[in-house]
Coordinates of C-alpha atoms and ligand atoms in Angstrom, one line a residue:
X1 CA -28.1 -62.4 -38.0
X2 CA -25.0 -61.4 -36.2
X3 CA -25.3 -63.1 -32.9
X4 CA -24.4 -66.6 -31.9
X5 CA -27.0 -68.1 -29.6
X6 CA -27.2 -70.6 -26.8
X7 CA -30.7 -71.9 -26.4
X8 CA -32.1 -72.8 -23.0
X9 CA -34.9 -75.3 -23.0
X10 CA -37.3 -74.7 -20.1
X11 CA -37.8 -77.9 -18.1
X12 CA -39.2 -76.0 -15.1
X13 CA -36.4 -74.1 -13.4
X14 CA -37.3 -70.8 -11.9
X15 CA -33.6 -69.9 -12.5
X16 CA -33.8 -70.0 -16.3
X17 CA -34.0 -66.3 -16.8
X18 CA -31.1 -65.9 -14.4
X19 CA -29.1 -68.3 -16.6
X20 CA -30.0 -66.5 -19.7
X21 CA -28.8 -63.3 -18.1
X22 CA -25.6 -65.0 -17.0
X23 CA -24.9 -66.2 -20.5
X24 CA -25.7 -62.8 -22.0
X25 CA -23.4 -61.2 -19.4
X26 CA -20.6 -63.4 -21.0
X27 CA -21.3 -61.6 -24.2
X28 CA -23.3 -64.5 -25.9
X29 CA -26.9 -64.2 -26.7
X30 CA -29.2 -66.6 -25.1
X31 CA -33.0 -67.3 -25.4
X32 CA -35.4 -69.6 -23.5
X33 CA -37.7 -71.9 -25.5
X34 CA -40.4 -74.3 -24.3
X35 CA -39.2 -77.9 -23.5
X36 CA -41.3 -79.4 -26.4
X37 CA -39.7 -77.4 -29.2
X38 CA -39.2 -79.7 -32.2
X39 CA -35.9 -80.5 -33.9
X40 CA -37.2 -78.6 -37.0
X41 CA -38.1 -75.5 -35.0
X42 CA -34.8 -75.5 -33.2
X43 CA -32.9 -75.8 -36.5
X44 CA -34.8 -72.9 -37.9
X45 CA -33.4 -70.6 -35.1
X46 CA -30.5 -68.5 -36.3
X47 CA -26.9 -69.2 -35.2
X48 CA -27.6 -71.7 -32.5
X49 CA -24.3 -72.9 -31.1
X50 CA -25.5 -75.1 -28.2
X51 CA -28.5 -76.1 -26.1
X52 CA -28.9 -76.3 -22.3
X53 CA -31.6 -78.4 -20.9
X54 CA -32.5 -76.7 -17.6
X55 CA -34.6 -78.7 -15.3
X56 CA -35.9 -77.4 -12.0
X57 CA -38.5 -77.4 -9.3
X58 CA -41.5 -77.0 -11.7
X59 CA -40.5 -79.9 -13.9
X60 CA -43.6 -81.8 -12.8
X61 CA -46.5 -80.4 -14.8
X62 CA -50.0 -81.9 -14.2
X63 CA -48.6 -84.8 -12.2
X64 CA -46.1 -85.7 -14.9
X65 CA -42.3 -85.0 -15.4
X66 CA -41.8 -83.1 -18.6
X67 CA -38.9 -83.8 -21.0
X68 CA -37.5 -82.6 -24.2
X69 CA -38.3 -84.6 -27.4
X70 CA -35.6 -87.2 -28.0
X71 CA -35.0 -85.8 -31.5
X72 CA -33.4 -82.8 -30.0
X73 CA -30.3 -84.8 -29.3
X74 CA -29.9 -85.5 -33.0
X75 CA -30.3 -81.8 -34.1
X76 CA -26.6 -81.4 -34.4
X77 CA -25.9 -79.2 -31.4
X78 CA -23.8 -79.6 -28.3
X79 CA -26.2 -80.3 -25.4
X80 CA -25.6 -79.7 -21.6
X81 CA -28.2 -80.8 -19.1
X82 CA -28.6 -79.1 -15.8
X83 CA -31.1 -80.2 -13.2
X84 CA -31.9 -78.9 -9.9
X85 CA -35.2 -80.7 -9.7
X86 CA -36.5 -81.6 -6.2
X87 CA -35.4 -85.2 -5.4
X88 CA -37.9 -86.5 -2.9
X89 CA -38.8 -82.9 -2.3
X90 CA -35.2 -81.8 -1.6
X91 CA -33.5 -79.3 -3.9
X92 CA -30.4 -80.5 -5.6
X93 CA -28.9 -77.1 -6.2
X94 CA -25.4 -78.4 -6.1
X95 CA -25.7 -79.3 -9.8
X96 CA -26.0 -75.7 -11.0
X97 CA -23.1 -74.8 -13.2
X98 CA -20.4 -72.9 -11.9
X99 CA -19.5 -70.0 -14.0
X100 CA -16.3 -71.9 -15.0
X101 CA -18.4 -74.8 -16.3
X102 CA -20.7 -72.5 -18.1
X103 CA -17.8 -70.8 -19.8
X104 CA -16.3 -74.1 -20.7
X105 CA -19.6 -75.2 -22.4
X106 CA -20.3 -71.8 -24.1
X107 CA -16.8 -71.1 -25.3
X108 CA -14.9 -74.4 -25.5
X109 CA -17.6 -76.9 -26.4
X110 CA -20.0 -74.7 -28.5
X111 CA -17.3 -72.3 -29.8
X112 CA -19.6 -69.4 -29.4
X113 CA -18.4 -65.9 -30.2
X114 CA -18.8 -63.0 -27.8
X115 CA -20.9 -61.0 -30.2
X116 CA -23.9 -60.1 -28.1
X117 CA -24.0 -56.4 -27.9
X118 CA -26.6 -53.7 -28.6
X119 CA -25.0 -52.6 -31.9
X120 CA -25.5 -56.1 -33.3
X121 CA -28.9 -56.5 -31.7
X122 CA -30.1 -53.3 -33.3
X123 CA -28.7 -54.4 -36.7
X124 CA -30.4 -57.8 -36.4
X125 CA -33.7 -56.3 -35.4
X126 CA -33.7 -53.9 -38.2
X127 CA -33.2 -56.7 -40.7
X128 CA -35.9 -58.8 -39.0
X129 CA -38.4 -55.9 -38.9
X130 CA -37.8 -55.1 -42.6
X131 CA -38.3 -58.8 -43.5
X132 CA -41.6 -59.0 -41.4
X133 CA -43.1 -55.7 -42.4
X134 CA -41.9 -55.3 -46.1
X135 CA -43.5 -52.2 -47.4
X136 CA -46.6 -52.3 -45.2
X137 CA -47.5 -50.0 -42.3
X138 CA -47.1 -50.4 -38.5
X139 CA -49.1 -48.7 -35.7
X140 CA -47.6 -48.0 -32.3
X141 CA -49.2 -46.4 -29.2
X142 CA -46.3 -44.2 -28.0
X143 CA -46.8 -43.3 -24.4
X144 CA -43.3 -41.9 -23.9
X145 CA -42.4 -44.6 -21.5
X146 CA -39.1 -46.4 -21.9
X147 CA -40.3 -49.5 -23.8
X148 CA -42.6 -47.8 -26.3
X149 CA -40.0 -45.1 -26.9
X150 CA -37.3 -47.7 -27.7
X151 CA -39.7 -49.7 -29.9
X152 CA -40.4 -46.4 -31.7
X153 CA -36.8 -45.5 -32.2
X154 CA -36.0 -49.0 -33.5
X155 CA -38.9 -49.0 -36.0
X156 CA -38.1 -45.5 -37.1
X157 CA -34.6 -46.7 -37.9
X158 CA -36.0 -49.8 -39.7
X159 CA -39.0 -48.6 -41.6
X160 CA -39.1 -44.8 -41.2
X161 CA -42.5 -43.3 -42.2
X162 CA -44.2 -46.6 -42.5
X163 CA -44.4 -46.5 -38.7
X164 CA -47.4 -44.5 -37.5
X165 CA -47.1 -43.5 -33.8
X166 CA -50.1 -42.4 -31.9
X167 CA -49.4 -40.4 -28.7
X168 CA -52.6 -40.1 -26.6
X169 CA -52.4 -37.3 -24.0
X170 CA -54.9 -38.3 -21.4
X171 CA -54.4 -35.1 -19.5
X172 CA -52.7 -37.1 -16.6
X173 CA -49.2 -36.8 -17.9
X174 CA -46.4 -35.1 -16.0
X175 CA -45.4 -31.6 -16.8
X176 CA -43.7 -31.4 -20.2
X177 CA -44.1 -35.1 -20.9
X178 CA -46.2 -34.9 -24.1
X179 CA -44.1 -32.0 -25.4
X180 CA -40.9 -34.1 -25.0
X181 CA -42.5 -37.0 -27.0
X182 CA -43.3 -34.5 -29.7
X183 CA -39.8 -32.9 -29.6
X184 CA -37.9 -36.1 -29.6
X185 CA -40.0 -38.2 -32.1
X186 CA -41.6 -35.6 -34.4
X187 CA -38.9 -32.9 -34.4
X188 CA -35.7 -34.8 -33.9
X189 CA -36.4 -38.1 -35.4
X190 CA -38.9 -37.0 -38.0
X191 CA -41.5 -39.7 -37.1
X192 CA -44.9 -40.0 -38.5
X193 CA -46.6 -39.0 -35.2
X194 CA -50.3 -38.5 -34.5
X195 CA -50.8 -36.4 -31.4
X196 CA -54.2 -36.8 -29.7
X197 CA -55.0 -34.3 -27.0
X198 CA -57.8 -36.2 -25.2
X199 CA -57.4 -34.4 -21.9
X200 CA -60.9 -33.0 -21.8
X201 CA -62.4 -36.2 -22.8
X202 CA -60.7 -38.2 -19.9
X203 CA -61.3 -35.5 -17.3
X204 CA -65.0 -35.5 -18.4
X205 CA -65.3 -39.3 -17.9
X206 CA -63.5 -39.1 -14.6
X207 CA -65.5 -36.1 -13.2
X208 CA -66.9 -37.1 -9.8
X209 CA -65.4 -40.6 -9.7
X210 CA -63.9 -41.3 -6.3
X211 CA -63.1 -44.9 -6.2
X212 CA -59.5 -45.7 -7.3
X213 CA -60.3 -49.0 -9.1
X214 CA -63.2 -47.3 -11.0
X215 CA -60.8 -44.5 -12.0
X216 CA -58.1 -47.0 -13.2
X217 CA -60.8 -48.9 -15.2
X218 CA -62.2 -45.7 -16.8
X219 CA -58.7 -44.5 -17.8
X220 CA -57.7 -47.9 -19.2
X221 CA -61.0 -48.4 -21.2
X222 CA -61.0 -44.8 -22.4
X223 CA -57.4 -45.1 -23.6
X224 CA -58.4 -48.2 -25.7
X225 CA -61.3 -46.3 -27.1
X226 CA -59.3 -43.2 -28.2
X227 CA -56.6 -45.4 -29.7
X228 CA -59.1 -47.5 -31.5
X229 CA -60.8 -44.4 -32.9
X230 CA -57.4 -43.2 -34.2
X231 CA -56.6 -46.6 -35.6
X232 CA -59.8 -46.7 -37.5
X233 CA -59.1 -43.3 -39.1
X234 CA -55.8 -44.7 -40.5
X235 CA -56.3 -47.0 -43.4
X236 CA -54.0 -49.8 -44.6
X237 CA -52.3 -50.7 -41.4
X238 CA -51.4 -54.4 -40.9
X239 CA -49.2 -54.4 -38.0
X240 CA -49.3 -53.3 -34.3
X241 CA -46.0 -52.7 -32.6
X242 CA -45.8 -53.3 -28.9
X243 CA -43.2 -52.7 -26.3
X244 CA -43.4 -56.1 -24.8
X245 CA -40.3 -57.1 -23.0
X246 CA -39.1 -60.4 -21.6
X247 CA -40.4 -60.1 -18.1
X248 CA -43.8 -59.3 -19.5
X249 CA -43.7 -62.7 -21.2
X250 CA -42.4 -64.6 -18.2
X251 CA -45.0 -62.9 -15.9
X252 CA -47.8 -63.8 -18.2
X253 CA -47.0 -67.5 -17.7
X254 CA -45.0 -70.1 -19.6
X255 CA -45.6 -73.8 -19.9
X256 CA -43.9 -74.3 -16.5
X257 CA -44.3 -71.0 -14.7
X258 CA -47.7 -69.8 -13.3
X259 CA -49.2 -66.5 -14.4
X260 CA -48.2 -63.7 -12.1
X261 CA -50.2 -61.1 -13.9
X262 CA -51.5 -60.7 -17.4
X263 CA -49.8 -57.9 -19.3
X264 CA -51.8 -55.9 -21.9
X265 CA -49.7 -53.2 -23.3
X266 CA -52.4 -52.0 -25.5
X267 CA -54.7 -54.9 -24.8
X268 CA -58.4 -55.3 -25.4
X269 CA -58.6 -53.9 -29.0
X270 CA -61.7 -55.2 -30.8
X271 CA -61.2 -58.3 -33.0
X272 CA -62.1 -56.5 -36.2
X273 CA -59.0 -54.4 -35.7
X274 CA -56.9 -57.5 -36.3
X275 CA -53.2 -56.7 -36.5
X276 CA -50.2 -58.9 -36.7
X277 CA -47.8 -58.0 -33.8
X278 CA -44.3 -56.6 -34.1
X279 CA -42.5 -57.0 -30.8
X280 CA -38.9 -56.5 -31.3
X281 CA -38.0 -56.1 -27.6
X282 CA -39.7 -59.3 -26.5
X283 CA -36.4 -61.1 -25.6
X284 CA -34.8 -58.2 -23.7
X285 CA -34.5 -57.6 -20.0
X286 CA -35.2 -54.0 -18.8
X287 CA -31.5 -52.9 -18.5
X288 CA -31.0 -54.2 -22.1
X289 CA -34.0 -52.2 -23.3
X290 CA -32.4 -49.0 -21.8
X291 CA -29.0 -50.0 -23.4
X292 CA -30.8 -50.4 -26.7
X293 CA -32.4 -47.0 -26.3
X294 CA -28.9 -45.4 -25.7
X295 CA -27.5 -47.3 -28.8
X296 CA -30.4 -45.7 -30.8
X297 CA -29.6 -42.3 -29.6
X298 CA -32.6 -41.6 -27.4
X299 CA -32.0 -38.9 -24.7
X300 CA -30.7 -40.2 -21.4
X301 CA -33.7 -38.8 -19.4
X302 CA -36.1 -40.7 -21.6
X303 CA -34.2 -44.1 -21.3
X304 CA -33.4 -43.9 -17.6
X305 CA -36.6 -42.3 -16.5
X306 CA -38.4 -43.6 -13.3
X307 CA -41.4 -45.8 -13.7
X308 CA -44.7 -44.0 -14.3
X309 CA -48.1 -45.8 -13.9
X310 CA -50.4 -46.0 -17.0
X311 CA -53.1 -44.1 -15.2
X312 CA -50.6 -41.3 -14.6
X313 CA -51.2 -38.5 -12.2
X314 CA -54.8 -39.7 -12.0
X315 CA -53.8 -42.0 -9.1
X316 CA -51.9 -39.3 -7.3
X317 CA -54.7 -36.8 -7.4
X318 CA -56.7 -38.7 -4.8
X319 CA -60.4 -39.3 -4.9
X320 CA -62.5 -37.5 -7.6
X321 CA -60.0 -35.6 -9.8
X322 CA -60.4 -31.9 -9.9
X323 CA -58.4 -29.5 -12.2
X324 CA -57.0 -27.5 -9.3
X325 CA -55.6 -30.4 -7.5
X326 CA -54.4 -32.1 -10.7
X327 CA -52.4 -29.0 -11.5
X328 CA -51.0 -29.0 -7.9
X329 CA -49.9 -32.6 -8.4
X330 CA -48.3 -31.8 -11.7
X331 CA -46.5 -28.6 -10.5
X332 CA -45.3 -30.1 -7.3
X333 CA -44.1 -33.2 -9.1
X334 CA -42.1 -31.0 -11.5
X335 CA -40.5 -29.2 -8.6
X336 CA -39.6 -32.5 -6.9
X337 CA -38.1 -33.8 -10.0
X338 CA -36.1 -30.7 -10.6
X339 CA -34.7 -30.6 -7.1
X340 CA -34.0 -34.4 -7.1
X341 CA -32.0 -33.9 -10.3
X342 CA -30.0 -31.0 -8.8
X343 CA -29.1 -33.1 -5.7
X344 CA -28.2 -36.1 -7.8
X345 CA -31.1 -38.1 -6.2
X346 CA -32.7 -38.8 -9.6
X347 CA -29.9 -41.4 -10.3
X348 CA -30.2 -42.9 -6.8
X349 CA -33.8 -43.1 -5.9
X350 CA -36.1 -45.6 -7.8
X351 CA -39.3 -43.7 -7.8
X352 CA -40.3 -40.3 -6.4
X353 CA -43.4 -38.2 -6.9
X354 CA -46.0 -36.1 -5.1
X355 CA -49.6 -36.8 -4.1
X356 CA -52.4 -34.4 -3.4
X357 CA -55.3 -35.6 -1.2
X358 CA -58.9 -34.5 -1.4
X359 CA -59.1 -32.7 1.9
X360 CA -57.9 -29.3 3.1
X361 CA -56.3 -28.1 6.3
X362 CA -56.1 -24.7 8.0
X363 CA -52.9 -22.7 7.7
X364 CA -51.7 -19.1 7.7
X365 CA -50.4 -17.3 4.7
X366 CA -49.5 -13.6 4.3
X367 CA -50.9 -13.0 7.8
X368 CA -54.3 -14.4 6.9
X369 CA -56.1 -17.7 7.5
X370 CA -55.7 -20.2 4.6
X371 CA -57.7 -23.3 4.0
X372 CA -55.9 -25.3 1.3
X373 CA -54.6 -28.7 0.2
X374 CA -51.5 -30.5 1.4
X375 CA -48.8 -32.1 -0.9
X376 CA -47.3 -35.4 0.1
X377 CA -43.9 -36.3 -1.1
X378 CA -43.1 -40.1 -1.6
X379 CA -39.6 -41.3 -2.5
X380 CA -38.9 -45.1 -2.5
X381 CA -36.3 -47.6 -3.3
X382 CA -37.1 -51.2 -4.5
X383 CA -35.7 -54.0 -6.6
X384 CA -38.9 -55.3 -8.0
X385 CA -41.7 -53.0 -6.7
X386 CA -43.1 -55.9 -4.6
X387 CA -41.6 -54.4 -1.5
X388 CA -40.1 -50.9 -1.0
X389 CA -38.2 -48.8 1.6
X390 CA -38.3 -45.1 1.8
X391 CA -35.4 -42.9 0.9
X392 CA -33.8 -41.1 3.8
X393 CA -33.7 -37.6 2.2
X394 CA -31.4 -35.1 3.8
X395 CA -33.3 -32.4 5.7
X396 CA -31.9 -29.4 3.8
X397 CA -33.1 -30.9 0.5
X398 CA -36.5 -31.5 2.0
X399 CA -36.6 -28.0 3.3
X400 CA -35.8 -26.6 -0.1
X401 CA -38.5 -28.7 -1.9
X402 CA -41.0 -27.8 0.8
X403 CA -40.2 -24.0 0.5
X404 CA -40.5 -24.1 -3.3
X405 CA -43.8 -26.1 -3.3
X406 CA -45.4 -23.6 -0.7
X407 CA -44.2 -20.6 -2.7
X408 CA -44.8 -21.8 -6.2
X409 CA -47.8 -24.2 -6.2
X410 CA -51.2 -22.6 -6.0
X411 CA -53.7 -23.8 -3.4
X412 CA -51.2 -25.6 -1.2
X413 CA -50.4 -24.7 2.4
X414 CA -48.7 -27.8 3.9
X415 CA -46.1 -30.4 2.8
X416 CA -45.6 -33.8 4.3
X417 CA -43.1 -36.7 3.7
X418 CA -44.5 -40.2 3.5
X419 CA -42.4 -42.5 5.8
X420 CA -44.4 -45.7 4.9
X421 CA -42.5 -48.7 3.5
X422 CA -44.3 -51.3 1.3
X423 CA -45.8 -53.2 3.0
X424 CA -47.9 -51.6 4.7
X425 CA -48.3 -48.9 2.1
X426 CA -48.2 -49.6 -1.6
X427 CA -45.9 -47.3 -3.6
X428 CA -48.8 -45.4 -5.2
X429 CA -51.6 -44.1 -2.9
X430 CA -54.4 -45.5 -5.1
Ligands
LIG501 P1 -47.8 -50.3 -6.1 O1 -48.6 -48.9 -5.9 O2 -48.7 -51.3 -6.5 O3 -46.9 -50.0 -7.4 O4 -46.9 -50.6 -5.0 C1 -45.9 -50.8 -7.9 C2 -45.3 -50.1 -9.1 O5 -46.2 -50.2 -10.2 C3 -46.5 -48.9 -10.7 N1 -48.0 -48.9 -10.9 C4 -48.5 -49.0 -12.2 N2 -47.9 -49.2 -13.4 N3 -50.0 -49.3 -14.5 C5 -48.6 -49.2 -14.5 O6 -48.1 -49.3 -15.6 C6 -50.6 -49.2 -13.3 O7 -51.8 -49.2 -13.3 C7 -49.8 -49.1 -12.2 N4 -50.2 -48.9 -10.9 C8 -49.0 -48.9 -10.1 C9 -46.2 -48.0 -9.5 O8 -45.9 -46.6 -10.0 C10 -45.0 -48.6 -9.0 O9 -43.8 -48.4 -9.7

């Protein structure tokens, strides 16, 4: 292992991820572990240079204050305790370390080296993956999203053809998306890639289904079914790789933090398909995952792409999905992305896409009455997707996009811009 590490023991501070990020920003790797880690477990961790006990507002668990095991103090590491636990319900935030104190502890007391960078991370992970997997095989559902793409690139580097990537095209992908997965991973990286075109199957299951939740459930369940069928066809696979990243772990609940939402990246596979997990990104924050992707040579567009929901264009083709409207969503989305890239908005706006509702309006085209669908443009900015504001797009850009959509997308006679922030609207329409 190439990186020194400062271990943060979680005594209930909601700031512990911020502290880990702060230490990593100093160039020193940091990980958070549960408060009840044993001395033996701690000593097994590689290159630990120091330990921070970080108490906070959630220190009281089930009516009792939690603490670290006393043996931790005899583990042979420098220890710093920070507490901003509520004293008589008041927050004692004053005891948070200034950056200077933190630097003093990390560099002067612990003598940690600034060797946390993506080059070293990649080198370490390759070593760890090789150690875990040996000469056995690993399966990965490769959606083409940032996390699964970075995991794939890392595993290809570590174990080459022992990785089997399965890319399921559910027919709700954006224009050119599956093609780019094949181009990058099969053609450029020479990956062992199984491409499954399940478009017809998904569209068949979704035919006539109007309810958004029902649509999401069908897409999720069908995805697992298709993936499972492919997994059964492949023999001798012992591991399942997942693009789990650090925020997924935190949001799924720790010993002191409540569950925000359960994350299932592949989730719900039947028990008889028992795999051991390989999750090399589980300690990375999103920006670090992207940096790792760049280090591994993935294309910029793949690494810095905007978020795209699992159910894909299915939740943007409102109501019961029809082929003509799905095509209208896909084509208008492609035009929007192209024009945003030309205007430099792709690097500025957090998420942007089009929606096609399931009603028509009257218009006039080529001197004749038309009765066709509208396209709605949505472009939002947000930090955490919990709230969002709309992007104030310059009128000339909107005019250009509108003209192109009306001229190039079949079955569309109207374009609208969604002015709604979140709340009241959600980012997606379904
Ligand atoms: P909403 O519509 O809830 O979306 O404001 C917040 C963010 O989450 C994305 N989103 C999803 N991502 N699976 C995903 O992986 C989903 O089912 C899903 N639904 C919404 C949405 O695109 C936005 O970035």
